[in-house]
Tab-separated table of C-alpha atoms and ligand atoms in Angstrom:
chain	number	residue	atom	x	y	z
A	1	MET	CA	77.429	122.418	8.756
A	2	ASN	CA	79.095	124.418	6.144
A	3	LEU	CA	76.725	127.158	4.494
A	4	LYS	CA	79.067	129.172	2.709
A	5	ARG	CA	77.120	129.150	-0.464
A	6	SER	CA	73.813	129.701	0.991
A	7	GLN	CA	75.276	132.568	3.173
A	8	ALA	CA	77.047	134.187	0.221
A	9	LEU	CA	73.664	134.032	-1.593
A	10	TYR	CA	71.882	135.467	1.372
A	11	GLU	CA	74.278	138.325	1.449
A	12	ALA	CA	73.917	139.097	-2.307
A	13	ALA	CA	70.081	138.874	-2.035
A	14	SER	CA	69.921	141.105	0.742
A	15	ARG	CA	71.651	143.687	-1.189
A	16	VAL	CA	68.733	143.678	-3.947
A	17	ILE	CA	65.716	142.070	-2.114
A	18	PRO	CA	64.372	142.994	0.987
A	19	GLY	CA	65.366	140.875	3.902
A	20	GLY	CA	67.227	138.798	1.097
A	21	VAL	CA	63.782	136.780	0.461
A	22	ASP	CA	60.646	137.015	-1.404
A	23	SER	CA	58.667	135.903	1.352
A	24	PRO	CA	59.227	136.525	5.092
A	25	VAL	CA	59.123	132.790	6.362
A	26	ARG	CA	62.022	131.637	4.047
A	27	ALA	CA	64.543	134.121	6.195
A	28	PHE	CA	64.463	131.681	9.118
A	29	ARG	CA	63.942	134.752	11.367
A	30	SER	CA	61.825	132.430	13.854
A	31	VAL	CA	64.295	129.964	13.955
A	32	GLY	CA	67.542	131.911	13.589
A	33	GLY	CA	70.661	130.803	11.555
A	34	THR	CA	71.253	131.237	7.760
A	35	PRO	CA	68.479	130.336	5.513
A	36	LEU	CA	68.957	128.051	3.259
A	37	PHE	CA	69.263	128.572	-0.696
A	38	ILE	CA	67.900	125.470	-2.363
A	39	ALA	CA	69.784	124.353	-5.694
A	40	ARG	CA	67.254	121.704	-6.626
A	41	GLY	CA	64.604	119.380	-5.224
A	42	GLU	CA	64.054	115.461	-6.472
A	43	GLY	CA	61.306	113.411	-5.136
A	44	SER	CA	61.230	113.615	-1.166
A	45	ARG	CA	64.665	115.474	-1.047
A	46	VAL	CA	65.923	118.956	-1.689
A	47	PHE	CA	69.578	119.826	-2.020
A	48	ASP	CA	70.936	123.191	-0.750
A	49	ALA	CA	73.439	125.480	-2.564
A	50	ASP	CA	76.333	123.744	-0.508
A	51	GLY	CA	75.310	120.335	-1.752
A	52	HIS	CA	73.766	119.303	1.597
A	53	GLU	CA	70.885	116.607	1.134
A	54	PHE	CA	67.467	116.879	3.157
A	55	VAL	CA	64.303	115.000	3.673
A	56	ASP	CA	61.957	117.746	2.834
A	57	PHE	CA	59.035	118.523	4.992
A	58	VAL	CA	58.265	121.922	3.702
A	59	GLY	CA	57.391	120.666	0.153
A	60	SER	CA	57.149	124.398	-1.116
A	61	TRP	CA	54.582	124.753	1.730
A	62	GLY	CA	52.016	122.346	0.096
A	63	PRO	CA	51.872	122.375	-3.685
A	64	LEU	CA	54.090	119.203	-4.172
A	65	ILE	CA	51.981	116.484	-3.089
A	66	PHE	CA	54.131	113.971	-5.357
A	67	GLY	CA	57.441	115.424	-4.083
A	68	HIS	CA	60.039	117.494	-6.047
A	69	ALA	CA	60.084	117.037	-10.190
A	70	PHE	CA	57.232	114.826	-10.423
A	71	PRO	CA	57.990	113.425	-13.957
A	72	PRO	CA	54.070	113.883	-15.155
A	73	VAL	CA	54.194	117.381	-13.889
A	74	ILE	CA	57.556	118.213	-15.629
A	75	ALA	CA	56.834	116.637	-18.820
A	76	ALA	CA	53.303	118.332	-18.875
A	77	ILE	CA	54.986	121.734	-18.097
A	78	GLU	CA	57.736	120.906	-20.952
A	79	ARG	CA	55.016	119.991	-23.376
A	80	ALA	CA	52.949	123.199	-22.865
A	81	ALA	CA	56.022	125.412	-22.797
A	82	ARG	CA	56.807	124.364	-26.214
A	83	MET	CA	53.324	125.686	-27.545
A	84	GLY	CA	54.028	129.344	-25.868
A	85	THR	CA	53.970	130.261	-22.351
A	86	SER	CA	51.083	132.617	-22.313
A	87	PHE	CA	48.418	134.014	-24.658
A	88	GLY	CA	46.220	136.508	-22.699
A	89	ALA	CA	43.315	134.350	-24.408
A	90	SER	CA	41.307	131.228	-23.242
A	91	THR	CA	42.954	127.916	-23.806
A	92	ALA	CA	41.195	124.354	-23.530
A	93	LEU	CA	43.739	123.590	-20.481
A	94	GLU	CA	41.766	125.845	-18.364
A	95	VAL	CA	38.500	124.188	-19.202
A	96	GLU	CA	40.054	120.703	-18.236
A	97	LEU	CA	41.275	121.938	-14.769
A	98	ALA	CA	37.891	123.953	-14.071
A	99	GLU	CA	36.240	120.623	-14.965
A	100	LEU	CA	38.356	118.487	-12.734
A	101	VAL	CA	37.854	121.059	-9.704
A	102	VAL	CA	34.194	121.106	-10.570
A	103	GLN	CA	33.956	117.461	-10.300
A	104	ALA	CA	35.987	116.836	-7.119
A	105	MET	CA	34.056	119.424	-5.028
A	106	PRO	CA	30.275	119.445	-5.524
A	107	SER	CA	29.964	122.751	-3.758
A	108	VAL	CA	31.920	124.358	-6.639
A	109	GLU	CA	29.538	124.577	-9.359
A	110	GLN	CA	31.821	126.954	-11.144
A	111	VAL	CA	35.443	128.381	-10.627
A	112	ARG	CA	37.713	131.017	-11.696
A	113	PHE	CA	41.382	130.788	-11.857
A	114	VAL	CA	44.095	133.294	-10.503
A	115	ASN	CA	47.741	133.395	-9.629
A	116	SER	CA	47.925	133.055	-5.915
A	117	GLY	CA	46.107	132.003	-2.780
A	118	THR	CA	45.960	135.618	-1.794
A	119	GLU	CA	44.211	136.677	-5.097
A	120	ALA	CA	41.961	133.814	-4.554
A	121	CYS	CA	40.738	134.792	-0.945
A	122	MET	CA	40.617	138.458	-2.038
A	123	SER	CA	38.332	138.039	-4.899
A	124	ALA	CA	36.159	135.503	-3.037
A	125	LEU	CA	35.731	138.056	-0.205
A	126	ARG	CA	34.931	140.944	-2.646
A	127	LEU	CA	32.365	138.723	-4.347
A	128	ALA	CA	30.847	137.827	-1.092
A	129	ARG	CA	30.614	141.464	-0.251
A	130	ALA	CA	29.007	142.475	-3.566
A	131	PHE	CA	26.440	139.237	-3.469
A	132	THR	CA	25.378	140.003	0.069
A	133	ARG	CA	25.337	143.933	-0.192
A	134	ARG	CA	27.102	143.983	3.139
A	135	ASP	CA	30.629	145.002	4.156
A	136	LYS	CA	31.766	143.184	7.132
A	137	VAL	CA	33.647	139.923	7.285
A	138	ILE	CA	34.666	137.386	9.872
A	139	LYS	CA	37.869	135.575	10.132
A	140	CYS	CA	39.629	133.414	12.773
A	141	ALA	CA	42.505	134.499	14.688
A	142	GLY	CA	45.535	132.349	13.690
A	143	CYS	CA	44.216	131.505	10.234
A	144	TYR	CA	45.988	132.916	7.121
A	145	HIS	CA	44.024	133.975	4.099
A	146	GLY	CA	47.066	135.589	2.352
A	147	HIS	CA	48.083	139.262	2.529
A	148	ALA	CA	45.152	141.300	1.130
A	149	ASP	CA	44.455	144.362	3.383
A	150	SER	CA	41.265	143.047	4.825
A	151	MET	CA	42.778	139.775	6.005
A	152	LEU	CA	45.809	141.506	7.717
A	153	VAL	CA	43.876	142.213	10.900
A	154	ALA	CA	44.000	141.163	14.422
A	155	ALA	CA	41.404	140.777	16.749
A	156	GLY	CA	39.885	144.164	18.522
A	157	SER	CA	40.671	144.816	22.178
A	158	GLY	CA	38.099	143.648	24.752
A	159	ALA	CA	34.284	143.731	23.733
A	160	LEU	CA	35.155	145.633	20.536
A	161	THR	CA	35.052	142.965	18.092
A	162	LEU	CA	36.170	145.524	15.005
A	163	GLY	CA	39.597	144.233	14.011
A	164	VAL	CA	42.767	146.545	14.266
A	165	PRO	CA	45.522	146.719	11.375
A	166	ASP	CA	47.820	143.663	11.783
A	167	SER	CA	50.447	145.356	9.585
A	168	PRO	CA	51.431	148.788	8.882
A	169	GLY	CA	50.024	150.132	5.442
A	170	VAL	CA	46.547	148.469	6.455
A	171	PRO	CA	43.957	151.387	6.901
A	172	VAL	CA	42.318	151.347	10.141
A	173	ALA	CA	38.936	151.879	8.333
A	174	THR	CA	39.629	148.608	6.147
A	175	ALA	CA	40.581	146.658	9.433
A	176	ALA	CA	37.390	147.949	11.050
A	177	ASP	CA	35.480	145.887	8.514
A	178	THR	CA	36.921	142.667	9.611
A	179	ILE	CA	35.660	140.927	12.687
A	180	VAL	CA	38.331	138.485	14.199
A	181	VAL	CA	37.035	135.557	16.574
A	182	PRO	CA	39.194	132.747	18.193
A	183	TYR	CA	39.303	129.586	15.772
A	184	ASN	CA	37.155	126.591	17.072
A	185	HIS	CA	35.061	128.729	19.431
A	186	PRO	CA	31.412	128.730	18.137
A	187	ILE	CA	30.046	130.615	20.680
A	188	ALA	CA	32.322	133.890	20.028
A	189	LEU	CA	31.411	133.097	16.316
A	190	GLU	CA	27.503	133.514	17.051
A	191	ARG	CA	28.330	136.510	19.293
A	192	ALA	CA	30.028	138.102	16.475
A	193	PHE	CA	26.904	137.536	14.549
A	194	ASP	CA	24.839	138.967	17.064
A	195	GLN	CA	26.715	141.969	17.382
A	196	ALA	CA	26.939	142.814	13.675
A	197	GLU	CA	24.216	142.563	11.497
A	198	ASP	CA	25.789	143.307	8.354
A	199	ILE	CA	28.160	140.178	8.048
A	200	ALA	CA	28.920	139.405	4.378
A	201	ALA	CA	31.042	136.247	4.991
A	202	VAL	CA	33.023	134.139	7.272
A	203	ILE	CA	36.214	132.859	5.908
A	204	VAL	CA	37.878	130.042	7.561
A	205	GLU	CA	40.639	127.502	7.052
A	206	PRO	CA	38.626	124.209	7.638
A	207	VAL	CA	41.767	122.745	8.939
A	208	ALA	CA	44.003	125.387	10.165
A	209	GLY	CA	47.531	125.301	8.903
A	210	ASN	CA	49.190	128.755	9.518
A	211	MET	CA	49.402	128.668	13.163
A	212	GLY	CA	50.753	125.023	13.076
A	213	VAL	CA	48.315	122.380	12.223
A	214	VAL	CA	44.909	122.741	14.217
A	215	ALA	CA	41.988	120.372	13.452
A	216	PRO	CA	38.551	121.832	13.551
A	217	LEU	CA	36.994	120.417	17.092
A	218	PRO	CA	33.488	118.669	16.441
A	219	GLY	CA	30.854	121.009	15.597
A	220	PHE	CA	32.898	124.139	14.775
A	221	LEU	CA	32.634	123.996	11.058
A	222	GLY	CA	28.960	122.929	11.364
A	223	ALA	CA	28.481	126.229	13.750
A	224	ALA	CA	30.130	128.260	10.830
A	225	ARG	CA	27.929	126.869	8.345
A	226	ASP	CA	24.685	127.095	10.548
A	227	LEU	CA	25.185	130.683	11.543
A	228	SER	CA	26.493	131.930	8.202
A	229	ALA	CA	23.097	130.739	6.611
A	230	ARG	CA	21.024	131.720	9.345
A	231	HIS	CA	22.296	135.371	9.086
A	232	GLY	CA	22.403	135.451	5.235
A	233	ALA	CA	26.409	135.399	5.121
A	234	LEU	CA	28.294	133.373	2.933
A	235	LEU	CA	30.682	130.588	4.414
A	236	ILE	CA	33.905	130.672	2.358
A	237	PHE	CA	36.236	127.636	3.166
A	238	ASP	CA	40.051	128.519	2.260
A	239	GLU	CA	40.922	125.363	0.960
A	240	VAL	CA	44.195	126.811	-0.399
A	241	MET	CA	46.316	124.298	1.750
A	242	THR	CA	43.687	121.585	2.487
A	243	GLY	CA	42.373	121.623	-1.296
A	244	PHE	CA	43.463	118.130	-2.750
A	245	ARG	CA	45.566	117.706	0.421
A	246	VAL	CA	43.285	116.231	3.087
A	247	GLY	CA	41.165	114.234	0.372
A	248	TYR	CA	40.440	114.457	-3.144
A	249	GLY	CA	37.390	116.554	-2.418
A	250	GLY	CA	39.397	118.766	0.312
A	251	ALA	CA	38.366	119.394	3.804
A	252	GLN	CA	34.684	120.058	2.808
A	253	ALA	CA	34.199	116.533	1.924
A	254	ARG	CA	36.309	115.112	4.602
A	255	TYR	CA	33.956	116.975	7.155
A	256	ASP	CA	30.822	116.792	4.844
A	257	ILE	CA	30.112	120.889	5.203
A	258	GLN	CA	29.059	122.576	2.052
A	259	PRO	CA	30.506	126.005	1.745
A	260	ASP	CA	29.331	128.803	-0.485
A	261	LEU	CA	32.567	129.588	-1.962
A	262	THR	CA	35.897	127.947	-1.764
A	263	CYS	CA	39.343	129.116	-2.253
A	264	LEU	CA	42.055	126.924	-3.788
A	265	GLY	CA	45.735	127.007	-4.627
A	266	LYS	CA	49.190	125.170	-3.988
A	267	ILE	CA	48.229	121.625	-5.349
A	268	ILE	CA	46.063	122.691	-8.193
A	269	GLY	CA	49.093	124.487	-9.777
A	270	GLY	CA	51.755	121.695	-8.962
A	271	GLY	CA	54.236	124.168	-7.695
A	272	LEU	CA	53.490	126.797	-10.404
A	273	PRO	CA	51.887	130.154	-9.517
A	274	VAL	CA	48.103	129.452	-9.341
A	275	GLY	CA	44.906	130.000	-6.939
A	276	ALA	CA	41.156	129.475	-7.609
A	277	PHE	CA	38.158	130.486	-6.191
A	278	GLY	CA	34.669	128.944	-6.803
A	279	GLY	CA	31.342	128.119	-5.380
A	280	ARG	CA	27.561	128.715	-6.075
A	281	ALA	CA	26.586	129.553	-9.689
A	282	ASP	CA	24.360	132.439	-8.360
A	283	VAL	CA	27.267	133.778	-6.451
A	284	MET	CA	29.868	133.375	-9.277
A	285	ALA	CA	27.330	134.963	-11.907
A	286	GLN	CA	28.026	138.278	-10.345
A	287	LEU	CA	31.623	138.286	-11.701
A	288	ALA	CA	32.537	140.220	-14.569
A	289	PRO	CA	31.836	139.881	-17.574
A	290	LEU	CA	28.532	138.200	-16.681
A	291	GLY	CA	28.043	140.468	-13.532
A	292	ASP	CA	29.537	143.478	-12.342
A	293	VAL	CA	32.253	142.416	-9.743
A	294	TYR	CA	35.529	143.123	-11.455
A	295	GLN	CA	38.305	140.657	-10.959
A	296	ALA	CA	40.942	139.989	-13.644
A	297	GLY	CA	44.542	138.678	-14.301
A	298	THR	CA	47.207	138.853	-17.071
A	299	LEU	CA	48.067	135.292	-16.442
A	300	SER	CA	44.993	133.714	-14.995
A	301	GLY	CA	44.600	130.304	-16.364
A	302	ASN	CA	48.200	130.233	-17.571
A	303	PRO	CA	48.864	127.081	-19.624
A	304	LEU	CA	51.804	126.134	-17.796
A	305	ALA	CA	50.073	126.395	-14.584
A	306	MET	CA	47.109	124.765	-15.875
A	307	SER	CA	49.122	121.726	-17.329
A	308	ALA	CA	50.692	121.068	-13.889
A	309	GLY	CA	47.691	121.214	-12.210
A	310	ILE	CA	46.009	118.888	-14.534
A	311	ALA	CA	48.987	116.260	-14.177
A	312	GLN	CA	48.923	116.404	-10.532
A	313	LEU	CA	45.172	116.150	-10.219
A	314	ARG	CA	44.717	113.442	-12.684
A	315	ALA	CA	47.380	111.443	-10.793
A	316	LEU	CA	45.503	112.011	-7.273
A	317	LYS	CA	42.114	111.183	-9.106
A	318	ASP	CA	40.535	107.523	-8.225
A	319	SER	CA	43.763	106.033	-6.690
A	320	ASP	CA	45.045	105.043	-3.228
A	321	VAL	CA	47.152	108.325	-2.765
A	322	TYR	CA	45.175	109.404	0.069
A	323	ASP	CA	45.341	106.096	1.865
A	324	ARG	CA	49.242	105.979	1.219
A	325	LEU	CA	49.446	109.489	2.641
A	326	GLU	CA	47.589	108.544	5.749
A	327	SER	CA	49.704	105.393	6.376
A	328	SER	CA	52.881	107.583	6.176
A	329	GLY	CA	51.609	110.337	8.411
A	330	ALA	CA	50.283	107.520	11.016
A	331	ALA	CA	53.720	106.176	10.881
A	332	LEU	CA	55.555	109.248	11.472
A	333	GLU	CA	53.079	110.553	14.243
A	334	SER	CA	53.430	107.502	16.219
A	335	GLY	CA	57.267	107.207	15.755
A	336	LEU	CA	57.727	110.937	16.937
A	337	THR	CA	55.392	110.371	19.737
A	338	ARG	CA	57.213	107.519	21.016
A	339	ALA	CA	60.495	109.433	20.638
A	340	LEU	CA	59.135	112.340	22.554
A	341	ALA	CA	57.736	110.037	25.341
A	342	ASP	CA	60.925	108.240	25.421
A	343	ALA	CA	62.809	111.321	25.603
A	344	GLY	CA	60.539	112.990	28.289
A	345	VAL	CA	60.055	116.107	26.300
A	346	PRO	CA	56.885	118.015	26.524
A	347	ALA	CA	55.547	118.131	22.915
A	348	ARG	CA	53.050	116.574	20.857
A	349	VAL	CA	52.336	116.117	17.076
A	350	ALA	CA	49.175	117.495	15.503
A	351	ARG	CA	48.174	115.870	12.288
A	352	VAL	CA	45.446	115.789	9.837
A	353	GLY	CA	46.255	113.452	7.008
A	354	SER	CA	49.611	114.535	5.594
A	355	MET	CA	49.947	118.106	7.110
A	356	TRP	CA	51.285	118.121	10.498
A	357	THR	CA	53.138	120.100	13.344
A	358	LEU	CA	55.346	119.005	16.253
A	359	PHE	CA	54.229	121.376	18.899
A	360	PHE	CA	56.496	121.918	21.957
A	361	THR	CA	53.590	122.140	24.313
A	362	ARG	CA	52.017	119.390	26.459
A	363	ASP	CA	48.611	120.992	26.165
A	364	PRO	CA	46.287	120.270	23.322
A	365	VAL	CA	46.303	123.007	20.686
A	366	VAL	CA	42.888	124.188	19.479
A	367	ASP	CA	43.433	127.862	18.805
A	368	LEU	CA	45.864	130.585	18.332
A	369	ASP	CA	46.162	131.069	22.307
A	370	SER	CA	47.091	127.459	22.752
A	371	ALA	CA	49.511	127.406	19.727
A	372	LYS	CA	51.229	130.516	21.086
A	373	SER	CA	51.684	128.601	24.107
A	374	ALA	CA	54.256	126.259	22.603
A	375	ASP	CA	57.933	126.749	23.154
A	376	ALA	CA	59.183	128.329	20.035
A	377	ALA	CA	62.703	128.524	21.395
A	378	SER	CA	62.785	124.647	21.850
A	379	TYR	CA	61.452	124.547	18.222
A	380	ALA	CA	64.287	126.594	16.912
A	381	ARG	CA	66.664	124.294	18.636
A	382	PHE	CA	65.195	121.030	17.386
A	383	PHE	CA	64.989	122.496	13.885
A	384	HIS	CA	68.556	123.212	13.657
A	385	ALA	CA	69.349	119.709	15.138
A	386	MET	CA	67.244	118.080	12.494
A	387	LEU	CA	68.748	119.980	10.018
A	388	GLU	CA	72.194	118.525	11.101
A	389	HIS	CA	70.649	115.166	10.632
A	390	GLY	CA	69.392	115.829	7.111
A	391	ILE	CA	65.763	116.673	8.011
A	392	TYR	CA	64.359	119.863	6.568
A	393	LEU	CA	61.410	121.147	8.797
A	394	PRO	CA	59.458	124.284	8.355
A	395	PRO	CA	61.388	127.087	9.805
A	396	SER	CA	58.776	128.166	12.194
A	397	GLN	CA	56.952	126.322	14.934
A	398	PHE	CA	53.912	127.859	13.488
A	399	GLU	CA	53.707	126.464	10.134
A	400	ALA	CA	52.342	123.198	8.897
A	401	ALA	CA	54.825	120.302	7.456
A	402	PHE	CA	53.929	118.166	4.592
A	403	ILE	CA	54.234	114.629	3.744
A	404	ASN	CA	54.246	113.824	0.338
A	405	LEU	CA	53.919	110.661	-1.823
A	406	ALA	CA	57.620	110.556	-2.566
A	407	HIS	CA	58.388	110.161	1.280
A	408	SER	CA	59.473	106.391	1.392
A	409	LYS	CA	59.360	104.364	4.629
A	410	ALA	CA	62.994	104.529	5.075
A	411	ASP	CA	62.630	108.482	4.996
A	412	ILE	CA	59.991	108.272	7.825
A	413	GLU	CA	62.218	106.002	9.659
A	414	GLN	CA	65.391	108.171	9.163
A	415	THR	CA	62.958	111.346	10.249
A	416	VAL	CA	62.123	109.440	13.576
A	417	ALA	CA	65.781	108.470	14.243
A	418	ALA	CA	66.779	111.835	13.650
A	419	ALA	CA	64.342	113.345	16.171
A	420	ARG	CA	65.472	110.764	18.782
A	421	GLU	CA	68.829	112.350	18.159
A	422	SER	CA	67.563	115.911	18.236
A	423	LEU	CA	65.043	116.218	21.082
A	424	ASP	CA	67.766	116.653	23.836
A	425	ALA	CA	69.025	119.713	21.698
A	426	ALA	CA	65.276	121.078	22.014
A	427	ALA	CA	65.231	120.313	25.592
A	428	ALA	CA	68.527	122.166	26.421
B	501	KE4	P1	49.521	132.602	-1.533
B	501	KE4	O1	49.325	133.993	-1.821
B	501	KE4	O2	50.863	132.578	-0.663
B	501	KE4	O3	49.725	131.733	-2.789
B	501	KE4	O4	48.379	131.829	-0.606
B	501	KE4	C1	47.968	132.480	0.666
B	501	KE4	C2	47.535	131.399	1.551
B	501	KE4	C3	45.999	131.417	1.769
B	501	KE4	N1	45.314	130.423	2.329
B	501	KE4	C4	46.091	129.782	3.048
B	501	KE4	C5	45.431	128.629	3.821
B	501	KE4	C6	47.462	129.573	3.020
B	501	KE4	O5	48.153	128.649	3.526
B	501	KE4	C7	48.199	130.614	2.153
B	501	KE4	C8	49.779	130.451	1.900
B	501	KE4	N2	50.326	129.615	2.835
B	501	KE4	C9	51.837	130.081	3.322
B	501	KE4	C10	52.106	128.797	4.166
B	501	KE4	N3	51.657	129.202	5.576
B	501	KE4	C11	52.517	130.464	2.156
B	501	KE4	C12	54.061	130.443	2.586
B	501	KE4	C13	54.514	131.800	2.432
B	501	KE4	O6	53.996	132.711	2.772
B	501	KE4	O7	55.831	132.043	2.026
């Protein structure tokens, strides 16, 4: 495939932006080759700088549940922009979006907007520490909650459950307050609580999307709920990816678990920079200016992002969109599964609603260790073969792919047909 323009842009970008990208996954390091520079998106498609057209399953990593340039979102942004882009003061728009979020998720009695999922998770953790007057937090290996220091932590070795920095620049002392347990392992979670008294919170992706898609095993989320309550810790659901994705009420409605705090992002901003955290009113009341927990943001509640989020949530509310996403997801999953069986390729589709991953492993993927057993080299070959067939998948085995409402039946059929052509390349 001729990627001359993307290559030239990548070279130019690399001179002025570290690694040529503003977020590492975009550099295609995990799959190799020249990262695509995208010129525009329309519905289920993206068009790269060299004019190639792709059926897009990255979807900006989740925000674009209606596909690219969804007319109601574009109109809302245009309308808001004509009245000014930001005021550093409150507007009616943030009230409207907050009311939509609070109505959609009963556990969210109050919500505050920020500008990214990282900010949402970072703020929720500070709030939980302040509310419980404790310092330690528990996260799961393989879950990603943004790049705040306390979340860039790997599991400690052996019996030591205290975390170790997962990135240079994260202080050892900070990492020591984060305990890392395997996802989907309630016993490990219970042991962590038994070993450390001062747990402020457990933060978890109720459906993991950042090691590839990994569904919660029956009982796991319930155990996190019960253990947190029993030990006086807060349960934080990081629904940045799952919020309004796996259902209008998010994963907390799908699995009927009430967290104390919820983090949101992506879909509630319609593709503009956004994040939010919310939950119990007694906990949220600790936030300045009501309480003493400081958190702030120049562009928090920005009218453009609020308008885009309102347009998407209004279009999602009270409609059959989640049935449509489920049937597209089921069709894609069964088509790919049949193609894998026919090709005799040891791989499997993991899916929850419209978020999915094709893992190159025969074994069920339930946590980071089993996710890592997938053959990333096979995935990389498959990725490039699919690109040649006009299908743009996430450029990493360990990411979620997203079906959106602009994906047509023909798109799904084209994707399955492309997979049939691409699987031998994967197996090579
Ligand atoms: P942001 O700071 O990127 O807006 O959100 C961080 C975040 C928090 N929680 C969850 C569950 C998330 O999935 C994310 C961000 N997701 C990744 C996709 N794996 C963003 C893509 C990227 O880092 O470029």
